[in-house]
Amino acid sequence: MPIKFIDQLDLSKKKVFIRVDFNVPIQKGQITNDARIKAALPTIEYAISKGAKVILASHLGRPKGKEVKEFSLEPIAQRLLFLLKKEVIFSENCEANGNRKMIQDMKEGDVMLLENLRFHPGEEANSPHFATQLSKLCDVYIDDAFGCVHRAHASVEALPRLMKEKGAGFLLKKEMEALSTLLKNPNRPFTVILGGAKVSDKINLITHLLEKVNTMLIGGAMAYTLLKAQGKKVGTSLVEDDKLELAKYILEGVQKRKVELLLPVDHIISKEFSEDAVTQVTEGSEIPDNWMGLDIGPKTVQLFLETIQKSQTILWNGPVGAFEMAPFCEGTRRVAEAMAQNKGFTVVGGGDSVSAITQFKLQFKFSHVSTGGGASLEFLEGKILPGISALEV
Ligand code: AMP
């Protein structure tokens, strides 16, 4: 069913509730990274320019339904004032009756930020009562919090269901368009690169993407469960022994669908997981006893790069090695660089891959970098996301 976007709605003189994702890292009252606030600015500035009374709402951290000072959005109101260059009214209680009077008195283009939605137990409980209280504050509902659309929380699900005038903001629109392109009409060859710690976290993604992609490159610790299922020696590498049957099922699925699956053919191995670890490169795909695989080896890098270079569409989720430690970051860095140079449609999703490209200062070199780890994973798994279906009209 169709979803409207913010630029298809009449916002003039309306009280517009915008659910944003301002869940930013804060240390000792200081915001250490404001990327999420900046990502919502196009939507906020658009609503201001249309003469809306803008009501912003977000969660921050996990206060579990109680007022916890360290999770107050007050520092965010200060940062917004700086970024928008205009006054931001801060409401200390997100559902107070007094807010209605304050909003009534707001002028066109004024901005209010509500206190942390999760200070109220009704938010995470998806409470209809809490949603009704919030609905009384506004005429129009906009969701621009892509990172939260997979959660059935009151401000994401129950509230938009109550609203007639509703739609997606520019950030949510961009995410939906980019991820839908991958699932619906990717230019081919379409390659997915998967990594990270566990096969079990990505099983739904793998199963869904097997129907869509031409080539699947798998690195990271999750590759060892697949290699072990193929009967290979993996030493002391991180393996999910209780998922070996699942791994065999994936390998059979690959064969049935004629998807090309490339697993590591060599590895960077070590006996310890540390910054000054002594490493070796294996000759082939087997790992000796007492050694663990912590990154893909040079032959695998070459193999992966050749595939990346000839792909028209690439999705990457999960580092191909323990990239946080210098001795094991080369594979992930080479994959990131090759993808950054690709002129096709390149998408990075998932918290750790985004950290990796940020560490390598390549974050602006991709067609799309998803702002939601869990949400992008569930979208790409083909799941119906509560925050998106609640926007349907
Ligand atoms: P995930 O959250 O599932 O995407 O996993 C990301 C984590 O997997 C990162 O912290 C990586 O350090 C870790 N990782 C990737 N490859 C390996 C490996 N070969 N051995 C141990 N950890 C790994």
Coordinates of C-alpha atoms and ligand atoms in Angstrom, one line a residue:
M1 CA 0.0 0.0 0.0
P2 CA 1.2 3.5 -0.8
I3 CA 3.2 5.7 1.6
K4 CA 3.2 9.4 1.3
F5 CA 6.4 11.4 1.6
I6 CA 6.8 14.7 3.4
D7 CA 6.8 16.7 0.2
Q8 CA 3.4 15.4 -0.7
L9 CA 1.7 16.6 2.5
D10 CA 0.4 20.1 3.3
L11 CA 2.4 21.3 6.4
S12 CA 1.6 24.9 6.3
K13 CA 0.4 26.2 9.7
K14 CA 0.1 22.5 10.9
K15 CA 1.4 21.0 14.1
V16 CA 3.8 18.5 12.6
F17 CA 5.2 15.7 14.8
I18 CA 8.5 14.4 13.5
R19 CA 9.8 11.1 14.9
V20 CA 13.6 11.4 14.6
D21 CA 16.5 9.2 15.7
F22 CA 18.5 11.4 18.0
N23 CA 20.0 8.4 19.8
V24 CA 23.5 9.9 19.7
P25 CA 26.5 9.0 21.8
I26 CA 26.8 11.4 24.8
Q27 CA 29.7 11.4 27.3
K28 CA 29.7 13.5 30.4
G29 CA 26.9 15.6 28.9
Q30 CA 28.7 16.2 25.6
I31 CA 27.6 14.8 22.3
T32 CA 30.5 12.9 20.8
N33 CA 29.0 12.3 17.3
D34 CA 26.1 14.3 15.9
A35 CA 25.8 12.5 12.6
R36 CA 22.2 11.3 13.4
I37 CA 21.1 14.9 14.2
K38 CA 22.6 16.2 11.0
A39 CA 20.9 13.3 9.0
A40 CA 17.5 14.6 10.1
L41 CA 18.1 18.3 9.2
P42 CA 16.8 18.2 5.6
T43 CA 13.4 17.1 6.9
I44 CA 13.3 19.5 9.8
E45 CA 14.4 22.4 7.7
Y46 CA 11.8 21.6 5.0
A47 CA 9.0 21.5 7.6
I48 CA 10.2 24.9 9.0
S49 CA 10.4 26.4 5.5
K50 CA 6.7 25.3 4.9
G51 CA 5.6 27.1 8.0
A52 CA 4.9 24.1 10.2
K53 CA 5.0 24.1 14.0
V54 CA 7.6 21.5 14.3
I55 CA 7.5 19.0 17.2
L56 CA 10.5 16.7 17.3
A57 CA 10.5 13.5 19.3
S58 CA 13.2 10.8 19.9
H59 CA 14.4 8.2 22.3
L60 CA 17.9 8.2 23.8
G61 CA 19.5 5.2 25.4
R62 CA 17.6 2.7 27.6
P63 CA 16.1 4.5 30.5
K64 CA 13.4 1.7 30.8
G65 CA 10.3 3.9 31.3
K66 CA 11.8 6.1 34.0
E67 CA 13.3 9.6 34.1
V68 CA 17.1 9.1 34.1
K69 CA 19.0 12.4 33.9
E70 CA 21.9 11.0 31.9
F71 CA 19.5 10.2 29.1
S72 CA 17.9 13.6 28.9
L73 CA 17.6 15.2 25.4
E74 CA 18.5 18.6 26.7
P75 CA 22.1 18.5 25.3
I76 CA 20.5 17.7 21.9
A77 CA 18.3 20.8 22.1
Q78 CA 21.5 22.8 22.5
R79 CA 23.1 21.2 19.5
L80 CA 20.0 21.7 17.4
L81 CA 19.9 25.3 18.3
F82 CA 23.5 25.6 17.0
L83 CA 22.8 23.5 13.8
L84 CA 19.4 25.2 12.9
K85 CA 20.6 28.6 14.1
K86 CA 17.2 29.2 15.7
E87 CA 15.6 28.8 19.1
V88 CA 14.5 25.3 20.1
I89 CA 11.8 25.1 22.8
F90 CA 12.6 22.1 25.1
S91 CA 9.7 20.4 26.8
E92 CA 10.7 18.4 29.9
N93 CA 7.9 16.0 29.7
C94 CA 6.9 14.4 26.4
E95 CA 3.2 13.9 27.1
A96 CA 2.4 16.7 29.5
N97 CA -0.9 18.4 29.0
G98 CA 0.9 21.7 29.2
N99 CA 2.6 20.9 25.9
R100 CA -0.7 21.4 24.0
K101 CA -0.9 25.0 25.2
M102 CA 2.8 25.6 24.4
I103 CA 2.3 24.2 20.9
Q104 CA -0.8 26.2 20.4
D105 CA 1.2 29.3 21.2
M106 CA 4.1 28.4 18.8
K107 CA 4.4 30.4 15.7
E108 CA 4.9 29.0 12.1
G109 CA 8.4 27.7 11.7
D110 CA 9.0 27.4 15.5
V111 CA 10.7 24.2 16.7
M112 CA 10.0 22.2 19.9
L113 CA 12.0 19.2 21.1
L114 CA 10.2 16.8 23.5
E115 CA 12.0 15.0 26.3
N116 CA 13.1 11.4 25.8
L117 CA 10.1 9.3 24.7
R118 CA 11.5 6.3 26.6
F119 CA 11.1 8.1 30.0
H120 CA 7.5 7.0 29.5
P121 CA 6.8 3.3 30.0
G122 CA 4.1 3.5 27.2
E123 CA 6.7 4.1 24.5
E124 CA 8.4 0.7 24.4
A125 CA 5.1 -1.0 25.4
N126 CA 3.5 0.4 22.2
S127 CA 0.8 1.7 24.5
P128 CA -2.4 3.0 22.7
H129 CA -3.0 5.4 25.6
F130 CA 0.5 7.0 25.3
A131 CA 0.0 7.1 21.5
T132 CA -3.3 8.9 21.9
Q133 CA -1.7 11.4 24.2
L134 CA 0.9 12.1 21.6
S135 CA -1.6 12.3 18.8
K136 CA -3.4 15.2 20.6
L137 CA -0.2 17.3 20.1
C138 CA -0.3 17.2 16.3
D139 CA -2.1 17.3 13.0
V140 CA 0.5 15.6 10.8
Y141 CA 2.9 12.7 11.6
I142 CA 6.2 12.3 9.9
D143 CA 8.6 9.4 10.5
D144 CA 12.3 10.1 9.7
A145 CA 13.8 7.7 12.2
F146 CA 14.9 4.8 9.9
G147 CA 16.9 3.2 12.7
C148 CA 13.7 2.6 14.7
V149 CA 11.2 1.5 12.0
H150 CA 11.7 -2.2 12.9
R151 CA 10.5 -1.5 16.5
A152 CA 6.8 -1.6 17.3
H153 CA 7.0 1.3 19.8
A154 CA 4.3 3.8 20.5
S155 CA 5.8 6.8 18.6
V156 CA 6.7 4.5 15.7
E157 CA 3.7 2.3 15.3
A158 CA 0.6 3.0 17.5
L159 CA 0.8 6.8 16.9
P160 CA 1.0 6.8 13.1
R161 CA -1.9 4.3 13.0
L162 CA -4.0 6.9 14.8
M163 CA -3.1 9.7 12.3
K164 CA -4.8 10.4 9.0
E165 CA -2.1 12.8 7.7
K166 CA 1.2 10.9 7.8
G167 CA 4.3 10.2 5.8
A168 CA 8.0 9.5 5.6
G169 CA 10.7 12.2 5.9
F170 CA 13.6 12.5 3.5
L171 CA 16.0 10.3 5.4
L172 CA 13.5 7.4 5.6
K173 CA 12.6 8.0 2.0
K174 CA 16.2 7.7 0.9
E175 CA 16.7 4.5 2.9
M176 CA 13.6 2.9 1.6
E177 CA 14.5 3.8 -2.0
A178 CA 18.1 2.6 -1.8
L179 CA 17.3 -0.7 -0.1
S180 CA 14.3 -1.3 -2.4
T181 CA 16.5 -0.9 -5.4
L182 CA 18.7 -3.7 -4.1
L183 CA 15.7 -6.0 -3.7
K184 CA 13.6 -5.1 -6.7
N185 CA 15.7 -4.0 -9.6
P186 CA 19.4 -4.2 -9.1
N187 CA 21.7 -3.8 -12.1
R188 CA 23.6 -7.0 -12.6
P189 CA 25.9 -8.6 -11.6
F190 CA 24.7 -8.1 -8.1
T191 CA 27.1 -9.1 -5.3
V192 CA 26.6 -9.2 -1.6
I193 CA 29.5 -9.3 0.8
L194 CA 28.7 -10.7 4.2
G195 CA 30.9 -10.9 7.3
G196 CA 30.7 -10.5 11.0
A197 CA 30.7 -12.8 13.9
K198 CA 27.8 -15.2 13.5
V199 CA 26.0 -17.1 10.7
S200 CA 22.9 -17.3 13.0
D201 CA 22.5 -13.5 13.0
K202 CA 22.4 -13.4 9.2
I203 CA 20.6 -16.6 8.3
N204 CA 17.4 -14.8 7.3
L205 CA 19.3 -12.3 5.2
I206 CA 21.3 -15.0 3.4
T207 CA 18.1 -17.0 2.7
H208 CA 16.3 -14.0 1.3
L209 CA 19.3 -12.7 -0.7
L210 CA 19.9 -16.2 -2.3
E211 CA 16.9 -15.4 -4.4
K212 CA 18.3 -12.0 -5.5
V213 CA 22.0 -12.0 -5.9
N214 CA 24.5 -13.4 -8.5
T215 CA 27.4 -13.7 -6.2
M216 CA 27.8 -14.0 -2.4
L217 CA 31.2 -13.3 -0.8
I218 CA 31.4 -14.5 2.8
G219 CA 34.3 -13.6 5.2
G220 CA 34.6 -12.9 8.9
A221 CA 34.1 -15.4 11.6
M222 CA 30.8 -16.5 10.0
A223 CA 32.8 -18.1 7.2
Y224 CA 34.4 -20.6 9.6
T225 CA 31.1 -22.2 10.5
L226 CA 30.4 -22.7 6.7
L227 CA 34.0 -24.0 6.1
K228 CA 33.6 -26.5 9.0
A229 CA 30.3 -27.6 7.6
Q230 CA 32.2 -28.4 4.4
G231 CA 34.5 -30.6 6.4
K232 CA 37.5 -28.2 6.5
K233 CA 39.8 -27.8 9.5
V234 CA 39.3 -24.4 11.1
G235 CA 41.6 -24.7 14.2
T236 CA 40.3 -22.6 17.1
S237 CA 38.5 -20.1 14.9
L238 CA 35.1 -18.7 16.2
V239 CA 32.6 -21.3 15.1
E240 CA 28.9 -21.8 16.0
D241 CA 29.0 -25.6 16.4
D242 CA 25.3 -25.7 17.1
K243 CA 24.7 -24.1 13.6
L244 CA 26.5 -26.6 11.5
E245 CA 23.3 -28.1 10.2
L246 CA 22.1 -24.6 9.3
A247 CA 25.4 -24.0 7.5
K248 CA 24.9 -27.2 5.4
Y249 CA 21.4 -26.0 4.6
I250 CA 22.8 -22.7 3.3
L251 CA 25.4 -24.5 1.2
E252 CA 22.7 -26.7 -0.3
G253 CA 20.6 -23.6 -1.0
V254 CA 23.5 -22.0 -2.9
Q255 CA 23.9 -25.1 -5.1
K256 CA 20.1 -25.3 -5.9
R257 CA 19.9 -21.6 -6.9
K258 CA 23.2 -21.5 -8.9
V259 CA 24.4 -18.5 -6.9
E260 CA 28.2 -18.2 -6.9
L261 CA 29.4 -18.5 -3.3
L262 CA 33.0 -17.5 -2.6
L263 CA 34.4 -18.5 0.8
P264 CA 37.9 -17.7 2.0
V265 CA 40.6 -19.7 0.3
D266 CA 43.3 -18.5 2.7
H267 CA 43.5 -16.7 6.1
I268 CA 45.5 -14.5 8.4
I269 CA 45.8 -16.6 11.5
S270 CA 47.1 -16.1 15.0
K271 CA 47.2 -17.9 18.3
E272 CA 46.0 -14.8 20.1
F273 CA 43.6 -12.0 19.5
S274 CA 45.6 -8.8 20.4
E275 CA 47.1 -5.7 18.8
D276 CA 50.6 -7.1 18.8
A277 CA 49.6 -10.7 17.8
V278 CA 52.1 -12.7 15.8
T279 CA 50.3 -13.7 12.5
Q280 CA 50.8 -16.1 9.7
V281 CA 49.2 -16.6 6.3
T282 CA 47.8 -20.0 5.5
E283 CA 48.6 -21.7 2.3
G284 CA 45.1 -22.9 1.6
S285 CA 41.7 -22.8 3.2
E286 CA 42.5 -25.1 6.2
I287 CA 43.7 -23.8 9.5
P288 CA 46.1 -25.7 11.7
D289 CA 45.2 -26.8 15.2
N290 CA 45.6 -24.2 17.9
W291 CA 45.5 -21.3 15.4
M292 CA 42.5 -19.1 14.7
G293 CA 41.4 -17.3 11.5
L294 CA 41.0 -13.6 12.1
D295 CA 41.1 -12.1 8.6
I296 CA 40.8 -13.2 5.0
G297 CA 44.2 -13.9 3.4
P298 CA 45.8 -12.2 0.3
K299 CA 44.5 -14.8 -2.2
T300 CA 41.0 -14.3 -0.9
V301 CA 41.4 -10.5 -1.0
Q302 CA 42.3 -10.9 -4.7
L303 CA 39.4 -13.2 -5.4
F304 CA 36.9 -10.8 -3.6
L305 CA 38.4 -7.8 -5.4
E306 CA 38.0 -9.3 -8.8
T307 CA 34.3 -9.9 -8.1
I308 CA 33.8 -6.5 -6.6
Q309 CA 35.4 -4.8 -9.7
K310 CA 33.0 -6.4 -12.2
S311 CA 29.8 -5.9 -10.1
Q312 CA 27.2 -3.3 -11.0
T313 CA 25.5 -3.5 -7.6
I314 CA 27.1 -4.3 -4.3
L315 CA 25.7 -4.7 -0.8
W316 CA 28.1 -5.1 2.1
N317 CA 27.1 -6.1 5.6
G318 CA 29.6 -7.2 8.2
P319 CA 33.4 -6.9 8.4
V320 CA 35.5 -9.8 6.8
G321 CA 37.9 -9.9 9.7
A322 CA 38.4 -8.6 13.2
F323 CA 39.1 -5.2 11.8
E324 CA 39.2 -3.4 15.1
M325 CA 42.7 -4.8 15.7
A326 CA 45.5 -3.6 13.3
P327 CA 46.9 -7.0 12.4
F328 CA 43.4 -8.2 11.2
C329 CA 42.0 -5.1 9.4
E330 CA 43.6 -5.5 6.0
G331 CA 40.9 -7.6 4.4
T332 CA 38.1 -5.3 5.5
R333 CA 40.1 -2.3 4.4
R334 CA 40.8 -3.7 0.9
V335 CA 37.1 -4.7 0.5
A336 CA 36.0 -1.2 1.6
E337 CA 38.5 0.5 -0.8
A338 CA 37.5 -1.6 -3.8
M339 CA 33.9 -1.0 -3.1
A340 CA 34.5 2.7 -2.8
Q341 CA 36.1 2.8 -6.2
N342 CA 33.3 0.9 -7.9
K343 CA 31.2 3.1 -10.1
G344 CA 28.0 1.1 -9.7
F345 CA 25.4 1.2 -6.9
T346 CA 27.1 0.5 -3.6
V347 CA 25.4 0.1 -0.3
V348 CA 26.9 -0.4 3.2
G349 CA 24.6 -1.5 6.0
G350 CA 25.1 -2.7 9.5
G351 CA 26.8 -1.0 12.4
D352 CA 30.2 -2.7 12.2
S353 CA 30.7 -2.2 8.5
V354 CA 29.8 1.5 8.9
S355 CA 32.3 1.8 11.8
A356 CA 34.9 0.2 9.5
I357 CA 34.4 2.6 6.6
T358 CA 34.4 5.5 9.0
Q359 CA 37.7 4.2 10.5
F360 CA 39.1 4.1 6.9
K361 CA 37.7 7.6 6.2
L362 CA 35.7 6.2 3.2
Q363 CA 32.2 6.9 4.5
F364 CA 31.4 9.4 1.7
K365 CA 32.5 7.2 -1.1
F366 CA 29.4 4.9 -1.4
S367 CA 26.0 5.4 -3.1
H368 CA 24.3 4.8 0.2
V369 CA 25.4 4.2 3.8
S370 CA 22.4 3.0 5.9
T371 CA 21.8 4.7 9.2
G372 CA 20.0 1.8 10.7
G373 CA 21.8 -1.5 11.5
G374 CA 18.9 -3.7 12.7
A375 CA 16.4 -1.9 10.5
S376 CA 18.4 -2.3 7.3
L377 CA 19.0 -6.0 8.1
E378 CA 15.3 -6.6 8.7
F379 CA 14.3 -4.6 5.6
L380 CA 16.7 -6.6 3.4
E381 CA 15.4 -9.9 5.0
G382 CA 12.1 -8.9 3.4
K383 CA 10.3 -8.4 6.7
I384 CA 7.3 -6.0 7.0
L385 CA 8.6 -3.3 9.4
P386 CA 6.0 -1.9 11.8
G387 CA 7.0 1.7 11.4
I388 CA 6.7 1.5 7.7
S389 CA 3.5 -0.4 7.5
A390 CA 1.9 2.1 10.0
L391 CA 2.5 4.9 7.4
E392 CA 0.4 3.2 4.7
V393 CA -2.7 5.1 3.8
Ligands
AMP1 P1 28.6 -8.6 13.6 O1 28.1 -7.7 14.7 O2 28.0 -9.9 13.5 O3 28.6 -7.8 12.2 O4 30.1 -8.9 13.9 C1 31.1 -7.9 13.9 C2 32.3 -8.4 14.7 O5 32.8 -9.6 14.1 C3 33.4 -7.4 14.7 O6 33.6 -6.9 16.0 C4 34.6 -8.2 14.2 O7 35.8 -8.0 15.0 C5 34.2 -9.6 14.4 N1 34.9 -10.5 13.5 C6 35.0 -10.5 12.2 N2 35.7 -11.5 11.7 C7 36.2 -12.2 12.8 C8 37.0 -13.3 13.0 N3 37.6 -13.9 11.9 N4 37.2 -13.8 14.2 C9 36.6 -13.1 15.3 N5 35.8 -12.0 15.2 C10 35.6 -11.6 14.0

